[in-house]
Coordinates of C-alpha atoms in Angstrom, one line a residue:
M1 CA 0.0 0.0 0.0
K2 CA 2.9 2.4 0.9
K3 CA 4.5 1.7 -2.5
L4 CA 1.2 2.3 -4.3
V5 CA 0.7 5.7 -2.6
L6 CA 4.3 6.8 -3.4
A7 CA 4.0 5.7 -7.0
S8 CA 0.7 7.7 -7.3
I9 CA 2.3 10.9 -5.9
L10 CA 5.3 10.6 -8.2
A11 CA 3.1 9.9 -11.3
A12 CA 0.8 12.9 -10.6
S13 CA 3.8 15.2 -10.2
A14 CA 5.5 13.9 -13.3
S15 CA 2.6 14.8 -15.4
M16 CA 3.2 18.5 -14.6
A17 CA 7.0 18.4 -14.4
D18 CA 9.5 20.1 -16.7
V19 CA 12.5 18.0 -15.6
K20 CA 12.7 14.4 -14.4
T21 CA 15.9 12.9 -13.1
V22 CA 16.9 9.3 -12.4
T23 CA 20.1 8.3 -10.6
P24 CA 21.0 4.7 -9.8
Y25 CA 24.1 4.0 -7.7
V26 CA 26.2 1.2 -6.3
G27 CA 29.0 1.2 -3.7
S28 CA 31.1 -0.8 -1.3
L29 CA 32.2 -0.1 2.3
S30 CA 35.3 -1.5 4.1
Y31 CA 35.5 -1.4 7.9
D32 CA 38.7 -1.4 10.0
S33 CA 40.5 -4.7 9.6
S34 CA 41.2 -4.9 13.4
S35 CA 38.7 -6.9 15.3
A36 CA 39.3 -4.7 18.3
K37 CA 38.2 -1.6 16.4
S38 CA 35.3 -3.0 14.4
I39 CA 33.1 -6.1 14.5
K40 CA 31.9 -5.4 10.9
D41 CA 33.8 -6.6 7.9
N42 CA 32.4 -5.0 4.8
A43 CA 29.2 -3.8 3.2
K44 CA 27.5 -3.5 -0.2
L45 CA 25.0 -0.8 -1.1
A46 CA 22.8 0.1 -4.0
G47 CA 19.9 2.4 -4.6
L48 CA 17.9 4.7 -6.8
Y49 CA 17.3 8.5 -6.6
T50 CA 14.6 10.1 -8.7
S51 CA 13.1 13.6 -8.8
V52 CA 10.5 15.5 -10.8
G53 CA 10.0 19.3 -10.7
N54 CA 10.4 22.7 -12.3
L55 CA 11.2 26.2 -11.2
N56 CA 8.3 26.1 -8.7
Y57 CA 8.7 22.8 -6.9
L58 CA 10.8 19.6 -6.6
L59 CA 9.6 16.2 -5.5
E60 CA 12.4 13.7 -4.6
F61 CA 12.3 10.0 -3.9
A62 CA 15.1 7.7 -2.9
Y63 CA 15.5 4.0 -2.1
G64 CA 18.6 2.5 -0.7
Y65 CA 19.6 -1.1 0.2
T66 CA 22.6 -2.0 2.4
K67 CA 24.0 -5.4 3.4
I68 CA 26.6 -5.6 6.1
N69 CA 28.8 -8.6 6.7
Y70 CA 30.4 -9.2 10.1
K71 CA 33.8 -10.6 11.0
D72 CA 32.2 -13.2 13.2
A73 CA 30.5 -15.6 10.7
T74 CA 27.9 -16.6 13.4
I75 CA 26.4 -13.1 13.3
Q76 CA 23.6 -12.8 10.8
D77 CA 24.2 -10.3 7.9
L78 CA 22.4 -7.0 8.5
K79 CA 20.0 -6.0 5.7
Q80 CA 18.6 -2.5 5.6
H81 CA 16.1 -0.6 3.5
D82 CA 16.0 3.2 3.4
I83 CA 13.1 5.1 1.8
T84 CA 13.1 8.9 1.6
L85 CA 10.3 11.2 0.2
K86 CA 10.9 15.0 0.1
Y87 CA 9.0 17.9 -1.3
G88 CA 10.4 21.4 -1.9
K89 CA 8.6 24.6 -2.9
F90 CA 10.5 27.6 -4.5
Y91 CA 9.7 31.2 -4.5
K92 CA 11.5 34.4 -5.7
N93 CA 14.0 34.8 -2.9
Y94 CA 13.4 31.7 -0.7
A95 CA 12.4 28.1 -0.6
W96 CA 11.1 25.5 2.0
S97 CA 11.2 21.7 2.0
A98 CA 9.7 18.9 4.1
G99 CA 10.1 15.2 4.0
L100 CA 10.4 11.8 5.7
H101 CA 13.1 9.2 5.8
Y102 CA 12.1 5.7 6.9
I103 CA 14.5 2.9 7.9
N104 CA 13.8 -0.8 8.2
N105 CA 16.3 -3.5 9.0
N106 CA 16.7 -7.0 10.6
E107 CA 18.8 -6.0 13.6
T108 CA 18.4 -8.6 16.3
G109 CA 20.2 -10.1 19.3
A110 CA 23.5 -8.7 20.6
I111 CA 24.0 -6.4 17.6
K112 CA 20.6 -4.7 17.9
D113 CA 21.1 -0.9 18.3
L114 CA 18.6 1.7 17.1
S115 CA 17.0 -0.5 14.5
D116 CA 13.9 0.8 12.6
G117 CA 13.1 4.4 12.7
Y118 CA 11.7 7.6 11.1
T119 CA 13.4 11.0 10.5
G120 CA 11.3 14.0 9.8
I121 CA 12.8 16.7 7.5
L122 CA 12.1 20.4 7.5
G123 CA 14.2 23.1 5.9
V124 CA 14.1 26.7 4.8
E125 CA 16.6 28.7 2.8
G126 CA 17.0 32.1 1.1
Y127 CA 19.1 33.1 -1.9
K128 CA 20.4 36.2 -3.5
W129 CA 21.9 36.6 -7.0
F130 CA 24.8 39.0 -7.6
G131 CA 25.0 38.9 -11.4
Y132 CA 26.1 35.3 -12.2
N133 CA 27.0 34.6 -8.6
K134 CA 24.6 33.2 -6.0
L135 CA 24.6 33.2 -2.2
T136 CA 22.4 30.6 -0.5
F137 CA 21.7 30.5 3.3
G138 CA 19.3 28.5 5.4
V139 CA 18.8 25.9 8.1
D140 CA 17.6 22.2 8.0
T141 CA 16.0 20.6 11.0
Y142 CA 15.7 16.9 11.6
Y143 CA 13.9 14.8 14.2
S144 CA 14.8 11.1 14.3
Y145 CA 12.6 8.7 16.3
Y146 CA 13.3 5.0 17.0
R147 CA 10.4 3.2 18.7
H148 CA 12.1 -0.1 19.6
A149 CA 15.7 0.8 20.4
F150 CA 18.3 0.6 23.2
N151 CA 19.9 3.6 24.7
D152 CA 23.7 3.7 25.6
T153 CA 23.2 2.9 29.3
S154 CA 21.1 -0.3 29.4
R155 CA 20.0 -3.3 27.4
T156 CA 17.5 -4.4 30.0
S157 CA 14.5 -3.5 27.7
E158 CA 13.8 -1.7 24.5
T159 CA 12.9 2.0 24.7
K160 CA 12.0 5.0 22.6
V161 CA 15.0 7.1 21.4
G162 CA 14.6 10.6 19.9
L163 CA 17.2 13.0 18.5
L164 CA 16.9 16.6 17.3
Q165 CA 19.4 18.0 14.8
V166 CA 19.6 21.6 13.6
S167 CA 21.9 22.3 10.7
P168 CA 22.5 25.9 9.6
K169 CA 24.2 26.2 6.2
I170 CA 25.6 28.8 3.8
M171 CA 26.8 28.4 0.2
H172 CA 28.4 30.7 -2.4
S173 CA 28.6 29.9 -6.1
K174 CA 30.8 32.0 -8.2
A175 CA 31.2 32.1 -12.0
I176 CA 34.9 32.5 -12.7
N177 CA 34.4 32.6 -16.5
I178 CA 32.1 31.2 -19.2
N179 CA 33.6 27.7 -18.6
T180 CA 34.3 27.6 -14.9
R181 CA 32.3 27.8 -11.7
N182 CA 33.3 27.3 -8.1
T183 CA 30.9 26.6 -5.2
I184 CA 31.9 26.6 -1.5
A185 CA 29.4 25.3 1.1
L186 CA 29.6 25.2 4.9
T187 CA 27.2 23.3 7.2
A188 CA 27.2 23.1 11.0
N189 CA 25.3 20.2 12.8
F190 CA 24.0 20.5 16.4
I191 CA 22.5 17.3 17.8
K192 CA 20.5 17.1 21.0
A193 CA 20.3 13.4 22.2
N194 CA 18.6 13.5 25.6
D195 CA 18.4 9.7 25.6
Y196 CA 22.1 9.3 25.5
K197 CA 24.6 9.7 28.4
D198 CA 26.4 12.4 26.4
S199 CA 23.5 14.5 25.1
S200 CA 25.1 17.0 22.8
Y201 CA 27.2 16.6 19.7
T202 CA 28.6 19.3 17.3
S203 CA 30.1 18.8 13.9
Y204 CA 30.7 20.7 10.6
E205 CA 31.1 20.1 6.9
I206 CA 32.9 22.2 4.4
S207 CA 33.0 21.4 0.6
D208 CA 34.4 23.0 -2.5
T209 CA 33.1 22.0 -6.0
L210 CA 34.9 23.2 -9.1
G211 CA 33.2 22.8 -12.5
Y212 CA 35.1 23.2 -15.8
K213 CA 33.2 22.6 -19.0
K214 CA 32.0 19.0 -18.8
F215 CA 34.1 18.0 -15.7
Y216 CA 33.6 18.8 -12.0
T217 CA 35.4 17.8 -8.8
T218 CA 34.3 18.1 -5.2
L219 CA 36.5 18.0 -2.1
K220 CA 34.8 17.7 1.3
Y221 CA 35.9 17.6 4.9
N222 CA 33.8 16.7 8.0
G223 CA 35.0 17.5 11.5
G224 CA 33.8 17.6 15.0
K225 CA 31.7 14.9 16.6
M226 CA 28.5 13.4 15.1
R227 CA 26.4 10.6 16.6
S228 CA 23.2 9.2 15.1
G229 CA 23.2 12.2 12.8
V230 CA 21.7 13.2 9.4
K231 CA 23.4 14.4 6.2
D232 CA 22.7 15.2 2.6
G233 CA 19.4 17.0 3.3
G234 CA 17.9 14.1 5.0
F235 CA 18.8 11.4 2.5
T236 CA 21.6 9.9 4.7
V237 CA 20.7 8.9 8.2
Y238 CA 23.1 7.1 10.6
N239 CA 20.9 4.8 12.7
T240 CA 23.8 3.7 14.9
K241 CA 25.6 5.1 17.9
D242 CA 28.9 5.1 16.2
L243 CA 30.8 8.3 16.9
L244 CA 31.9 10.0 13.7
K245 CA 35.0 12.2 14.1
N246 CA 36.3 13.3 10.7
A247 CA 36.0 12.3 7.1
Y248 CA 37.6 13.2 3.8
T249 CA 35.7 12.9 0.5
A250 CA 36.8 13.3 -3.1
K251 CA 34.4 13.1 -6.0
I252 CA 34.8 13.5 -9.7
G253 CA 32.1 13.7 -12.3
Y254 CA 31.7 14.1 -16.1
Y255 CA 28.7 15.2 -18.3
F256 CA 28.6 13.1 -21.4
T257 CA 25.7 15.3 -22.6
P258 CA 23.8 18.1 -20.8
K259 CA 21.4 15.3 -19.6
L260 CA 23.7 12.4 -18.9
E261 CA 26.3 12.5 -16.1
A262 CA 28.4 10.0 -14.2
D263 CA 30.5 10.4 -11.0
L264 CA 32.7 8.4 -8.7
S265 CA 33.3 9.3 -5.0
Y266 CA 35.6 8.0 -2.3
T267 CA 35.3 8.7 1.5
R268 CA 37.7 7.9 4.3
N269 CA 36.2 8.0 7.8
N270 CA 37.8 8.2 11.3
Y271 CA 35.3 7.0 13.9
Q272 CA 34.6 4.9 17.0
E273 CA 32.3 2.0 16.3
Y274 CA 29.6 1.4 18.9
D275 CA 29.6 -2.1 20.5
A276 CA 25.9 -2.6 21.2
A277 CA 26.4 -5.8 23.2
N278 CA 28.7 -4.1 25.7
L279 CA 27.4 -0.5 25.6
V280 CA 30.8 0.9 24.8
L281 CA 32.7 2.7 22.0
L282 CA 35.5 0.7 20.5
P283 CA 39.0 2.3 20.0
E284 CA 39.2 4.7 17.1
G285 CA 39.4 3.1 13.7
T286 CA 38.8 3.9 10.0
S287 CA 36.4 2.9 7.3
S288 CA 36.2 3.7 3.6
I289 CA 33.4 3.9 1.1
A290 CA 33.4 4.1 -2.7
V291 CA 30.3 4.9 -4.7
V292 CA 29.7 5.2 -8.5
S293 CA 26.5 6.6 -9.9
M294 CA 25.0 7.7 -13.2
S295 CA 22.3 10.4 -13.6
Y296 CA 19.9 11.0 -16.5
S297 CA 17.5 14.0 -16.9
Y298 CA 14.7 14.3 -19.4

């Protein structure tokens, strides 16, 4: 029934849309090789992002599938489904957006952490043009709610866990010449997690994207501390108690035509994995993720 409703909404919007975009992607994730730093071994992920919209609105839908393998062969593979639906409305000098991210997985036994959950998405932003240059500023707010989870102080019984995240952001896009544009973006993340022993976490993200003719590259750095946080406008939700410390991302893309584009990204994370069975953070380790995607607009 949920799939039928989503399909009906997308179909109704598509009939009025000027631009439709479809983006499939696949990727792999490698965790720290040390068993003392990570009980996870590797993961595979795949998904599809699609959007329909014009200068007045944008409706976005994304589905992601993740399968995680553990170093201990007796632990059942974790399989997770992510579904995100988001709507944005644009006006002359500002825009707002709202959406919902739903997570479903098969966490059970000693590895059970936050498990299934919902994340509400609400954002507002303003923008101002200076000739061919654009300044964008705004704030995104997320509330994540897990109905049958464990907090980080007891595994006696399941409980409700809620987290509020506020993420102010600013971005400046500058046309250097007819072939080149550079975009710098800065986002701060403030998380309030009253159900955790440490209830506050602060992190930031800075990125720079340089586009030249058909090529573009993005360099990104994440710093601070993030736990059970949200990124990418609500499309990425970390439903674990892993403590993310810093990350480096490099991405390169190429437009084969104005409508067809492909990109490859690589991210290196420094983090502390959460041991759900013992309610502790493991020693700091690293993980890496590589993702390739292709996007077509029509």
